Amino acid sequence: MVLITEDLIRRRAEHNNCEIFSLEEVSLHQQDIEKIEHIDKWCRDLKILYLQNNLIPRIENVNKLKKLEYLNLALNNIELIENLEGCESLQKLDLTVNFVGQLSSVQSLKSNLHLRELFLVGNPCTEFEGYRQYVVAYLPQLKFLDGKEIMRSERIRAGQGLEAVRRRVWEQEQEYLEKRAREKQEAQDTKKNKEQRKKEESSRKPGFDGRWYTDINNTVPKVPEENKENGGNPEEEEKTRGTCTDDLDKEFWEKPCAFTPESRLEAHRHMEEKRRAKDREREKDKKAKAPRTLITAEGKVLNVNEPKLEFYLSEDEENNTIILDLAVYRHMDTSLLEVDVQPTYVRVTVKGKTFQLVLPAEVRPDSSTAKRSQTTGHLLVTMPKIQGEVKPKKTAPRLLQPSQSSEVPAEKTRKMTGPERLEVDPSKHSCVDLANIIPREKIVSQGPLKLQRPPLNKVGCNSEDFEDDPDVPPLV
């Protein structure tokens, strides 16, 4: 049984910043609600209330909603129009496809002076003879009945012969009430029979009467010879069980029954039981499913990508770190992420699914950081390495200080931004230019150059026999 709770109304009041006391419109359709409650205390300013497609059997706890203008109770189990006298501002009432069989209950809407539209399509009372004439005569404030406008001529005709129409409607109401009493009795008998059948089935099970059974043959189910040889086939057993369930479901829906509030509730209960059975089967499958192996028995860490996310693993040699870029879903809440960094691997849990990656080098888990991009949603995990190449730190640039003994030019005191290199300026070179030693004009005027041999030094000889011969070269 679904109840109207404060949390349910707040979740439906998102357009009003989840504030319920100033709420003017709320939609509670298709919630399997079986009773109207608390709304008249929490939402006094309510103007529009949607309660269609539920299991509500009675109109109640809306009498204090003075500002209510539109009430939708279509597709419910309502059998009587009541408790709406306090809704002074009510303009539209929708009771499509309910079980209103007492047409005389529409007289309770006389005090709703602002009521302009009324929908009763799909109710048993609409099949009564004189239905429309009766409603038009007793509700003069109406302008539309079942979506059809009430003309002035129709209203005048409705007042004629009203006593005979009222008597005929009363007789049909009595017939319908007797029919409903029989249907309720049949529904109770059917419910008792089902409960009795369940008790008999449970009483047939061994040990139900509290006694101890020692006969093994009666307690152990007999296995066919074929299954003994083959060791049994669980898939065939599962198929057989599923076939039996499908047959019971088919029998339930194909069994003819009257359209009553009881049959509607029974169909709802049947669907709920079927849904719960499916949920139990899913839970069993989850429990039976073996957990994924992340680390083998030998201690080997495996690479796992259950969420099937794209990732990029890189190494920053300058900062001596390993960086993991994981393409997490962009609009996923960060609370659904769990990051675990170990020395040899990193593990990220995304909505219960595991992503695990072995690292190429050992890292420092305590110094690792995890950040998420606000634009792309990617998860960036930075992990510093334990071992790596130690690089010298960059030193701050220093300025050359001038010497106290001698003056240094301003060019020498420039900022050193890197290794010092020699600068070659062609205009300031100091080497000898051999091509311009002698001016070209002088060379042209003097003619070709001649080599001049330096004069030989005369060597004197003290020997008396020495004769100086000019044709003989001197000894060096």
Short mmCIF file of C-alpha atoms in Angstrom, two decimals:
data_model
loop_
_atom_site.label_atom_id
_atom_site.label_comp_id
_atom_site.label_asym_id
_atom_site.label_seq_id
_atom_site.Cartn_x
_atom_site.Cartn_y
_atom_site.Cartn_z
CA MET A 1 0.00 0.00 0.00
CA VAL A 2 1.46 3.32 -1.12
CA LEU A 3 0.88 6.25 1.23
CA ILE A 4 1.04 9.99 0.56
CA THR A 5 4.15 11.14 2.41
CA GLU A 6 5.83 14.50 2.80
CA ASP A 7 8.85 13.26 0.87
CA LEU A 8 6.62 12.17 -2.04
CA ILE A 9 4.98 15.60 -2.27
CA ARG A 10 8.33 17.41 -2.01
CA ARG A 11 9.76 15.35 -4.85
CA ARG A 12 6.72 16.31 -6.92
CA ALA A 13 7.16 20.00 -6.03
CA GLU A 14 10.47 20.58 -7.80
CA HIS A 15 9.02 23.53 -9.73
CA ASN A 16 8.27 25.18 -6.37
CA ASN A 17 11.77 24.66 -4.89
CA CYS A 18 10.39 21.66 -2.96
CA GLU A 19 8.25 23.94 -0.78
CA ILE A 20 4.88 22.35 -0.09
CA PHE A 21 3.08 24.93 2.06
CA SER A 22 2.89 27.45 -0.79
CA LEU A 23 2.31 24.79 -3.45
CA GLU A 24 -0.51 25.50 -5.93
CA GLU A 25 -0.25 22.42 -8.18
CA VAL A 26 0.84 18.85 -7.51
CA SER A 27 0.73 15.71 -9.64
CA LEU A 28 0.40 12.36 -7.84
CA HIS A 29 -0.82 10.21 -10.73
CA GLN A 30 0.23 6.58 -11.30
CA GLN A 31 1.59 6.14 -7.77
CA ASP A 32 -0.68 3.22 -6.69
CA ILE A 33 -2.07 5.43 -3.90
CA GLU A 34 -4.95 3.82 -1.98
CA LYS A 35 -5.95 6.69 0.30
CA ILE A 36 -6.07 10.51 0.15
CA GLU A 37 -4.50 11.96 3.29
CA HIS A 38 -2.39 14.86 4.67
CA ILE A 39 -2.87 17.01 1.55
CA ASP A 40 -5.45 19.27 3.21
CA LYS A 41 -2.97 20.00 6.05
CA TRP A 42 0.25 20.44 4.08
CA CYS A 43 -1.00 22.20 0.92
CA ARG A 44 -3.73 24.66 1.92
CA ASP A 45 -3.12 26.89 -1.14
CA LEU A 46 -3.51 24.04 -3.64
CA LYS A 47 -5.41 24.93 -6.83
CA ILE A 48 -4.79 21.90 -9.07
CA LEU A 49 -4.57 18.30 -7.82
CA TYR A 50 -3.88 15.31 -10.11
CA LEU A 51 -4.68 11.91 -8.60
CA GLN A 52 -5.64 9.93 -11.70
CA ASN A 53 -4.72 6.29 -12.31
CA ASN A 54 -4.44 5.21 -8.67
CA LEU A 55 -6.38 2.82 -6.40
CA ILE A 56 -8.35 5.38 -4.38
CA PRO A 57 -11.76 3.98 -3.26
CA ARG A 58 -13.14 7.12 -1.59
CA ILE A 59 -13.01 10.93 -1.84
CA GLU A 60 -11.78 12.22 1.52
CA ASN A 61 -9.49 14.73 3.23
CA VAL A 62 -9.88 17.42 0.56
CA ASN A 63 -12.72 19.35 2.22
CA LYS A 64 -10.36 22.05 3.59
CA LEU A 65 -8.86 22.97 0.22
CA LYS A 66 -10.77 26.23 -0.20
CA LYS A 67 -8.75 27.35 -3.24
CA LEU A 68 -8.93 24.06 -5.15
CA GLU A 69 -10.15 24.68 -8.71
CA TYR A 70 -9.42 21.41 -10.54
CA LEU A 71 -9.54 17.86 -9.12
CA ASN A 72 -8.69 14.89 -11.35
CA LEU A 73 -9.65 11.47 -9.93
CA ALA A 74 -10.00 9.55 -13.20
CA LEU A 75 -9.20 5.80 -13.30
CA ASN A 76 -9.71 5.06 -9.61
CA ASN A 77 -12.12 2.89 -7.56
CA ILE A 78 -14.50 5.64 -6.37
CA GLU A 79 -18.15 4.55 -5.95
CA LEU A 80 -19.68 7.66 -4.40
CA ILE A 81 -19.39 11.44 -4.89
CA GLU A 82 -18.91 12.92 -1.42
CA ASN A 83 -16.88 15.24 0.85
CA LEU A 84 -16.44 18.06 -1.69
CA GLU A 85 -18.74 20.64 -0.09
CA GLY A 86 -15.82 22.56 1.40
CA CYS A 87 -14.07 23.04 -1.97
CA GLU A 88 -15.65 26.45 -2.54
CA SER A 89 -13.57 27.32 -5.63
CA LEU A 90 -13.96 23.96 -7.43
CA GLN A 91 -14.59 24.55 -11.15
CA LYS A 92 -13.73 21.20 -12.77
CA LEU A 93 -14.16 17.64 -11.47
CA ASP A 94 -12.99 14.62 -13.46
CA LEU A 95 -14.27 11.17 -12.36
CA THR A 96 -13.78 9.37 -15.68
CA VAL A 97 -13.75 5.53 -15.54
CA ASN A 98 -14.64 4.98 -11.89
CA PHE A 99 -17.40 2.93 -10.27
CA VAL A 100 -19.95 5.61 -9.35
CA GLY A 101 -23.29 3.73 -9.31
CA GLN A 102 -25.32 6.02 -7.06
CA LEU A 103 -26.30 8.81 -9.39
CA SER A 104 -28.14 10.58 -6.59
CA SER A 105 -24.76 11.37 -4.99
CA VAL A 106 -24.25 14.17 -7.55
CA GLN A 107 -26.64 16.24 -5.43
CA SER A 108 -23.74 16.74 -2.99
CA LEU A 109 -22.20 19.06 -5.60
CA LYS A 110 -25.02 21.61 -5.29
CA SER A 111 -22.99 23.65 -2.81
CA ASN A 112 -20.09 23.95 -5.28
CA LEU A 113 -21.48 27.06 -6.94
CA HIS A 114 -18.44 27.61 -9.21
CA LEU A 115 -18.50 24.09 -10.67
CA ARG A 116 -18.59 24.38 -14.48
CA GLU A 117 -17.35 21.01 -15.82
CA LEU A 118 -18.12 17.46 -14.68
CA PHE A 119 -16.87 14.21 -16.26
CA LEU A 120 -18.56 10.90 -15.41
CA VAL A 121 -17.79 8.95 -18.60
CA GLY A 122 -17.12 5.26 -17.96
CA ASN A 123 -19.09 5.04 -14.71
CA PRO A 124 -22.06 2.65 -14.25
CA CYS A 125 -24.41 5.57 -13.57
CA THR A 126 -23.99 6.85 -17.13
CA GLU A 127 -25.91 3.77 -18.34
CA PHE A 128 -28.98 4.69 -16.30
CA GLU A 129 -32.04 5.81 -18.14
CA GLY A 130 -32.45 9.60 -17.70
CA TYR A 131 -28.84 10.04 -16.53
CA ARG A 132 -28.08 13.31 -18.33
CA GLN A 133 -31.49 14.85 -17.61
CA TYR A 134 -31.09 14.06 -13.91
CA VAL A 135 -27.63 15.64 -13.61
CA VAL A 136 -28.56 18.75 -15.61
CA ALA A 137 -31.66 19.29 -13.50
CA TYR A 138 -29.94 18.97 -10.11
CA LEU A 139 -26.76 20.90 -11.01
CA PRO A 140 -27.91 24.18 -12.61
CA GLN A 141 -24.42 25.74 -12.31
CA LEU A 142 -22.93 23.22 -14.78
CA LYS A 143 -22.00 24.36 -18.31
CA PHE A 144 -20.39 21.15 -19.58
CA LEU A 145 -21.25 17.52 -18.80
CA ASP A 146 -18.90 14.81 -20.14
CA GLY A 147 -17.34 17.38 -22.47
CA LYS A 148 -20.67 18.37 -24.07
CA GLU A 149 -22.06 21.86 -23.55
CA ILE A 150 -25.43 22.16 -21.76
CA MET A 151 -27.71 24.37 -23.82
CA ARG A 152 -30.50 26.49 -22.36
CA SER A 153 -33.19 24.47 -24.11
CA GLU A 154 -31.77 21.23 -22.64
CA ARG A 155 -31.87 22.75 -19.17
CA ILE A 156 -35.52 23.73 -19.59
CA ARG A 157 -36.45 20.22 -20.77
CA ALA A 158 -34.55 18.67 -17.86
CA GLY A 159 -36.88 20.41 -15.39
CA GLN A 160 -39.96 18.88 -17.03
CA GLY A 161 -40.98 15.46 -15.70
CA LEU A 162 -38.14 15.47 -13.16
CA GLU A 163 -40.15 13.51 -10.58
CA ALA A 164 -40.62 10.55 -12.93
CA VAL A 165 -36.93 10.62 -13.87
CA ARG A 166 -35.91 10.72 -10.21
CA ARG A 167 -38.10 7.69 -9.41
CA ARG A 168 -36.67 5.73 -12.34
CA VAL A 169 -33.09 6.58 -11.34
CA TRP A 170 -33.80 5.43 -7.76
CA GLU A 171 -35.02 2.05 -8.98
CA GLN A 172 -31.92 1.55 -11.13
CA GLU A 173 -29.73 2.51 -8.20
CA GLN A 174 -31.33 -0.20 -6.06
CA GLU A 175 -30.72 -2.79 -8.75
CA TYR A 176 -27.10 -1.72 -9.05
CA LEU A 177 -26.57 -1.84 -5.26
CA GLU A 178 -27.92 -5.38 -5.12
CA LYS A 179 -25.60 -6.35 -7.94
CA ARG A 180 -22.65 -4.79 -6.14
CA ALA A 181 -23.50 -6.69 -2.95
CA ARG A 182 -23.38 -9.97 -4.90
CA GLU A 183 -20.07 -9.01 -6.51
CA LYS A 184 -18.54 -8.19 -3.12
CA GLN A 185 -19.71 -11.51 -1.70
CA GLU A 186 -18.24 -13.41 -4.67
CA ALA A 187 -14.95 -11.55 -4.28
CA GLN A 188 -14.80 -12.48 -0.57
CA ASP A 189 -15.58 -16.13 -1.34
CA THR A 190 -12.90 -16.23 -4.02
CA LYS A 191 -10.38 -14.72 -1.62
CA LYS A 192 -11.27 -17.28 1.08
CA ASN A 193 -10.95 -20.14 -1.40
CA LYS A 194 -7.48 -18.97 -2.44
CA GLU A 195 -6.35 -18.70 1.16
CA GLN A 196 -7.75 -22.16 1.92
CA ARG A 197 -5.99 -23.61 -1.13
CA LYS A 198 -2.69 -22.11 -0.04
CA LYS A 199 -3.10 -23.61 3.45
CA GLU A 200 -3.82 -27.05 1.98
CA GLU A 201 -0.76 -26.87 -0.28
CA SER A 202 1.46 -25.86 2.62
CA SER A 203 -0.03 -28.60 4.84
CA ARG A 204 1.04 -31.25 2.32
CA LYS A 205 4.69 -30.38 2.81
CA PRO A 206 6.65 -32.71 5.16
CA GLY A 207 7.09 -31.38 8.66
CA PHE A 208 4.15 -28.96 8.49
CA ASP A 209 2.41 -30.68 11.44
CA GLY A 210 5.53 -30.40 13.60
CA ARG A 211 6.44 -34.09 13.56
CA TRP A 212 9.83 -35.60 12.74
CA TYR A 213 10.00 -37.74 9.60
CA THR A 214 12.54 -40.56 9.45
CA ASP A 215 11.46 -42.17 6.19
CA ILE A 216 14.05 -40.98 3.71
CA ASN A 217 12.08 -42.26 0.72
CA ASN A 218 9.20 -39.90 1.49
CA THR A 219 11.32 -36.79 2.03
CA VAL A 220 13.85 -37.12 -0.77
CA PRO A 221 12.31 -36.39 -4.19
CA LYS A 222 12.58 -39.16 -6.70
CA VAL A 223 14.85 -38.44 -9.61
CA PRO A 224 14.01 -40.01 -13.00
CA GLU A 225 16.40 -42.64 -14.33
CA GLU A 226 17.39 -40.42 -17.26
CA ASN A 227 18.33 -37.61 -14.92
CA LYS A 228 20.31 -40.00 -12.72
CA GLU A 229 22.43 -41.04 -15.65
CA ASN A 230 22.93 -37.53 -16.93
CA GLY A 231 23.31 -35.98 -13.50
CA GLY A 232 20.22 -33.77 -13.96
CA ASN A 233 19.75 -30.73 -16.18
CA PRO A 234 19.19 -27.45 -14.31
CA GLU A 235 18.39 -25.58 -17.53
CA GLU A 236 15.47 -27.91 -18.26
CA GLU A 237 14.23 -27.55 -14.68
CA GLU A 238 14.36 -23.77 -15.02
CA LYS A 239 12.44 -23.93 -18.31
CA THR A 240 9.80 -26.18 -16.73
CA ARG A 241 9.39 -23.80 -13.80
CA GLY A 242 9.12 -20.81 -16.16
CA THR A 243 6.52 -22.63 -18.28
CA CYS A 244 4.37 -23.32 -15.20
CA THR A 245 4.55 -19.67 -14.17
CA ASP A 246 3.58 -18.53 -17.66
CA ASP A 247 0.64 -20.94 -17.68
CA LEU A 248 -0.64 -19.60 -14.35
CA ASP A 249 -0.26 -16.02 -15.56
CA LYS A 250 -2.08 -16.83 -18.80
CA GLU A 251 -4.88 -18.53 -16.88
CA PHE A 252 -5.29 -15.49 -14.60
CA TRP A 253 -5.62 -13.01 -17.48
CA GLU A 254 -7.84 -15.20 -19.66
CA LYS A 255 -10.27 -16.06 -16.85
CA PRO A 256 -13.49 -14.03 -17.39
CA CYS A 257 -14.50 -11.70 -14.55
CA ALA A 258 -16.60 -8.60 -14.00
CA PHE A 259 -15.00 -5.17 -14.04
CA THR A 260 -15.26 -4.18 -10.39
CA PRO A 261 -13.06 -2.43 -7.82
CA GLU A 262 -12.21 -5.85 -6.41
CA SER A 263 -11.10 -7.26 -9.76
CA ARG A 264 -9.02 -4.16 -10.40
CA LEU A 265 -7.32 -4.54 -7.02
CA GLU A 266 -6.75 -8.24 -7.68
CA ALA A 267 -5.10 -7.48 -11.02
CA HIS A 268 -2.89 -4.91 -9.33
CA ARG A 269 -1.88 -7.40 -6.63
CA HIS A 270 -1.12 -10.03 -9.26
CA MET A 271 1.14 -7.63 -11.17
CA GLU A 272 2.89 -6.62 -7.92
CA GLU A 273 3.59 -10.25 -7.02
CA LYS A 274 4.95 -10.91 -10.48
CA ARG A 275 7.20 -7.85 -10.28
CA ARG A 276 8.50 -8.89 -6.85
CA ALA A 277 9.20 -12.40 -8.12
CA LYS A 278 11.26 -10.93 -10.96
CA ASP A 279 13.14 -8.75 -8.49
CA ARG A 280 13.92 -11.78 -6.35
CA GLU A 281 15.20 -13.66 -9.39
CA ARG A 282 17.45 -10.73 -10.29
CA GLU A 283 18.83 -10.64 -6.76
CA LYS A 284 19.52 -14.38 -6.92
CA ASP A 285 21.31 -13.94 -10.22
CA LYS A 286 23.42 -11.16 -8.73
CA LYS A 287 24.32 -13.29 -5.73
CA ALA A 288 25.01 -16.35 -7.86
CA LYS A 289 27.25 -14.38 -10.21
CA ALA A 290 30.88 -14.86 -9.20
CA PRO A 291 32.70 -11.64 -8.32
CA ARG A 292 35.18 -10.40 -10.87
CA THR A 293 38.79 -11.33 -10.15
CA LEU A 294 40.92 -8.23 -9.65
CA ILE A 295 44.01 -9.87 -8.12
CA THR A 296 44.85 -13.52 -8.76
CA ALA A 297 45.78 -16.03 -6.08
CA GLU A 298 49.42 -15.64 -7.08
CA GLY A 299 49.22 -11.90 -6.39
CA LYS A 300 49.14 -10.75 -10.01
CA VAL A 301 47.14 -7.56 -10.56
CA LEU A 302 44.84 -7.67 -13.61
CA ASN A 303 43.76 -4.88 -15.91
CA VAL A 304 39.96 -4.46 -15.69
CA ASN A 305 37.63 -2.01 -17.47
CA GLU A 306 34.06 -2.90 -16.45
CA PRO A 307 32.51 0.54 -17.21
CA LYS A 308 34.18 0.43 -20.66
CA LEU A 309 35.60 3.93 -20.42
CA GLU A 310 38.30 5.44 -22.61
CA PHE A 311 41.53 6.32 -20.82
CA TYR A 312 44.99 7.71 -21.51
CA LEU A 313 48.09 6.89 -19.42
CA SER A 314 51.14 9.15 -19.79
CA GLU A 315 54.40 9.93 -17.98
CA ASP A 316 55.58 13.43 -17.17
CA GLU A 317 59.38 13.12 -17.18
CA GLU A 318 59.91 16.72 -16.14
CA ASN A 319 57.88 16.33 -12.92
CA ASN A 320 58.64 12.59 -12.53
CA THR A 321 54.90 11.62 -12.39
CA ILE A 322 52.43 9.23 -14.03
CA ILE A 323 49.14 10.76 -15.18
CA LEU A 324 45.88 8.82 -15.80
CA ASP A 325 43.15 10.59 -17.80
CA LEU A 326 39.88 8.63 -17.43
CA ALA A 327 36.92 9.70 -19.60
CA VAL A 328 34.21 9.57 -16.92
CA TYR A 329 30.61 10.35 -17.89
CA ARG A 330 30.25 14.11 -18.10
CA HIS A 331 26.99 14.56 -16.13
CA MET A 332 27.64 11.88 -13.51
CA ASP A 333 27.76 12.94 -9.87
CA THR A 334 31.25 12.90 -8.37
CA SER A 335 29.96 11.07 -5.28
CA LEU A 336 29.60 7.96 -7.44
CA LEU A 337 33.39 7.84 -7.96
CA GLU A 338 35.91 6.11 -5.71
CA VAL A 339 39.66 6.32 -6.38
CA ASP A 340 42.20 3.96 -4.81
CA VAL A 341 45.90 4.43 -5.66
CA GLN A 342 48.33 1.66 -4.75
CA PRO A 343 52.11 1.55 -5.37
CA THR A 344 51.74 -0.72 -8.42
CA TYR A 345 48.19 -0.09 -9.67
CA VAL A 346 45.26 2.34 -9.59
CA ARG A 347 41.61 1.38 -9.11
CA VAL A 348 38.59 3.60 -9.87
CA THR A 349 35.02 2.52 -9.03
CA VAL A 350 32.43 4.16 -11.33
CA LYS A 351 28.82 3.55 -10.23
CA GLY A 352 29.81 0.20 -8.73
CA LYS A 353 31.84 -0.90 -11.76
CA THR A 354 35.60 -1.34 -11.40
CA PHE A 355 38.34 0.17 -13.55
CA GLN A 356 41.80 -1.15 -12.64
CA LEU A 357 45.11 -0.47 -14.37
CA VAL A 358 48.64 -1.72 -13.66
CA LEU A 359 51.19 1.11 -13.53
CA PRO A 360 54.54 0.98 -15.37
CA ALA A 361 56.45 2.10 -12.26
CA GLU A 362 55.93 2.33 -8.53
CA VAL A 363 54.25 5.50 -7.29
CA ARG A 364 53.61 7.28 -4.02
CA PRO A 365 49.93 6.80 -3.01
CA ASP A 366 50.08 9.42 -0.24
CA SER A 367 51.28 12.13 -2.63
CA SER A 368 48.84 11.29 -5.42
CA THR A 369 45.99 13.63 -6.34
CA ALA A 370 42.67 13.14 -8.16
CA LYS A 371 40.88 16.01 -9.89
CA ARG A 372 37.85 16.19 -12.16
CA SER A 373 37.29 18.58 -15.04
CA GLN A 374 34.22 20.80 -14.75
CA THR A 375 33.84 21.03 -18.53
CA THR A 376 34.52 17.50 -19.82
CA GLY A 377 33.96 15.52 -16.63
CA HIS A 378 37.23 13.60 -17.10
CA LEU A 379 39.04 12.29 -14.03
CA LEU A 380 42.73 13.21 -13.81
CA VAL A 381 44.84 11.16 -11.38
CA THR A 382 48.42 12.40 -10.85
CA MET A 383 50.81 9.90 -9.20
CA PRO A 384 54.46 10.82 -8.43
CA LYS A 385 57.01 8.06 -8.98
CA ILE A 386 59.06 6.59 -6.14
CA GLN A 387 62.21 6.19 -8.26
CA GLY A 388 63.29 8.17 -11.28
CA GLU A 389 65.95 10.41 -12.81
CA VAL A 390 66.93 13.25 -10.50
CA LYS A 391 67.32 16.42 -12.54
CA PRO A 392 69.04 19.60 -11.30
CA LYS A 393 66.79 22.36 -10.35
CA LYS A 394 66.80 25.48 -12.42
CA THR A 395 68.82 28.26 -10.80
CA ALA A 396 67.64 31.81 -10.77
CA PRO A 397 69.47 34.12 -13.21
CA ARG A 398 72.21 36.28 -11.66
CA LEU A 399 73.39 39.73 -12.65
CA LEU A 400 77.12 40.42 -13.10
CA GLN A 401 78.42 42.81 -10.48
CA PRO A 402 81.01 45.44 -11.65
CA SER A 403 84.52 45.15 -10.26
CA GLN A 404 85.63 47.74 -7.73
CA SER A 405 89.14 48.08 -9.23
CA SER A 406 88.16 48.71 -12.82
CA GLU A 407 85.13 49.95 -14.65
CA VAL A 408 83.12 47.39 -16.59
CA PRO A 409 81.11 48.42 -19.63
CA ALA A 410 77.28 48.36 -19.38
CA GLU A 411 77.13 45.64 -22.01
CA LYS A 412 78.93 43.24 -19.67
CA THR A 413 76.26 43.65 -16.99
CA ARG A 414 73.39 42.37 -19.12
CA LYS A 415 71.06 39.65 -17.72
CA MET A 416 72.32 36.10 -18.20
CA THR A 417 69.42 34.00 -19.49
CA GLY A 418 71.41 30.97 -20.65
CA PRO A 419 74.91 29.73 -21.43
CA GLU A 420 77.28 32.52 -22.48
CA ARG A 421 78.39 32.49 -26.12
CA LEU A 422 80.85 34.63 -28.10
CA GLU A 423 79.23 37.18 -30.33
CA VAL A 424 80.92 37.94 -33.67
CA ASP A 425 80.34 41.39 -35.07
CA PRO A 426 81.78 41.81 -38.58
CA SER A 427 82.15 45.56 -38.02
CA LYS A 428 84.30 45.08 -34.92
CA HIS A 429 86.72 42.29 -35.97
CA SER A 430 90.42 42.91 -35.16
CA CYS A 431 92.16 40.43 -37.50
CA VAL A 432 94.52 41.61 -40.29
CA ASP A 433 92.91 42.19 -43.66
CA LEU A 434 95.52 40.86 -46.05
CA ALA A 435 93.64 42.02 -49.11
CA ASN A 436 93.92 45.67 -48.15
CA ILE A 437 97.43 45.93 -46.81
CA ILE A 438 98.57 47.94 -49.82
CA PRO A 439 96.16 50.26 -51.58
CA ARG A 440 95.21 49.05 -55.04
CA GLU A 441 95.98 52.49 -56.58
CA LYS A 442 99.62 52.25 -55.49
CA ILE A 443 99.98 48.76 -56.86
CA VAL A 444 98.72 49.82 -60.28
CA SER A 445 101.03 52.85 -60.50
CA GLN A 446 104.21 50.96 -59.51
CA GLY A 447 103.58 47.94 -61.74
CA PRO A 448 104.22 44.36 -60.78
CA LEU A 449 105.95 43.75 -57.52
CA LYS A 450 109.49 42.43 -57.57
CA LEU A 451 111.04 40.36 -54.94
CA GLN A 452 114.13 41.87 -53.51
CA ARG A 453 116.74 39.58 -52.00
CA PRO A 454 118.36 41.02 -48.96
CA PRO A 455 122.11 41.70 -49.35
CA LEU A 456 124.42 38.95 -48.29
CA ASN A 457 126.53 39.60 -45.33
CA LYS A 458 130.24 39.51 -46.17
CA VAL A 459 132.02 37.02 -44.12
CA GLY A 460 135.57 37.82 -43.47
CA CYS A 461 138.17 35.13 -43.49
CA ASN A 462 141.51 35.37 -41.75
CA SER A 463 143.15 32.61 -43.83
CA GLU A 464 145.97 33.76 -46.11
CA ASP A 465 145.21 31.23 -48.88
CA PHE A 466 141.52 32.33 -49.18
CA GLU A 467 140.48 33.85 -52.47
CA ASP A 468 137.17 35.57 -52.77
CA ASP A 469 135.35 34.33 -55.86
CA PRO A 470 132.11 36.21 -56.50
CA ASP A 471 130.69 33.33 -58.59
CA VAL A 472 130.83 30.91 -55.70
CA PRO A 473 127.80 31.17 -53.30
CA PRO A 474 128.61 31.80 -49.69
CA LEU A 475 128.54 29.07 -47.11
CA VAL A 476 125.67 29.35 -44.67
#
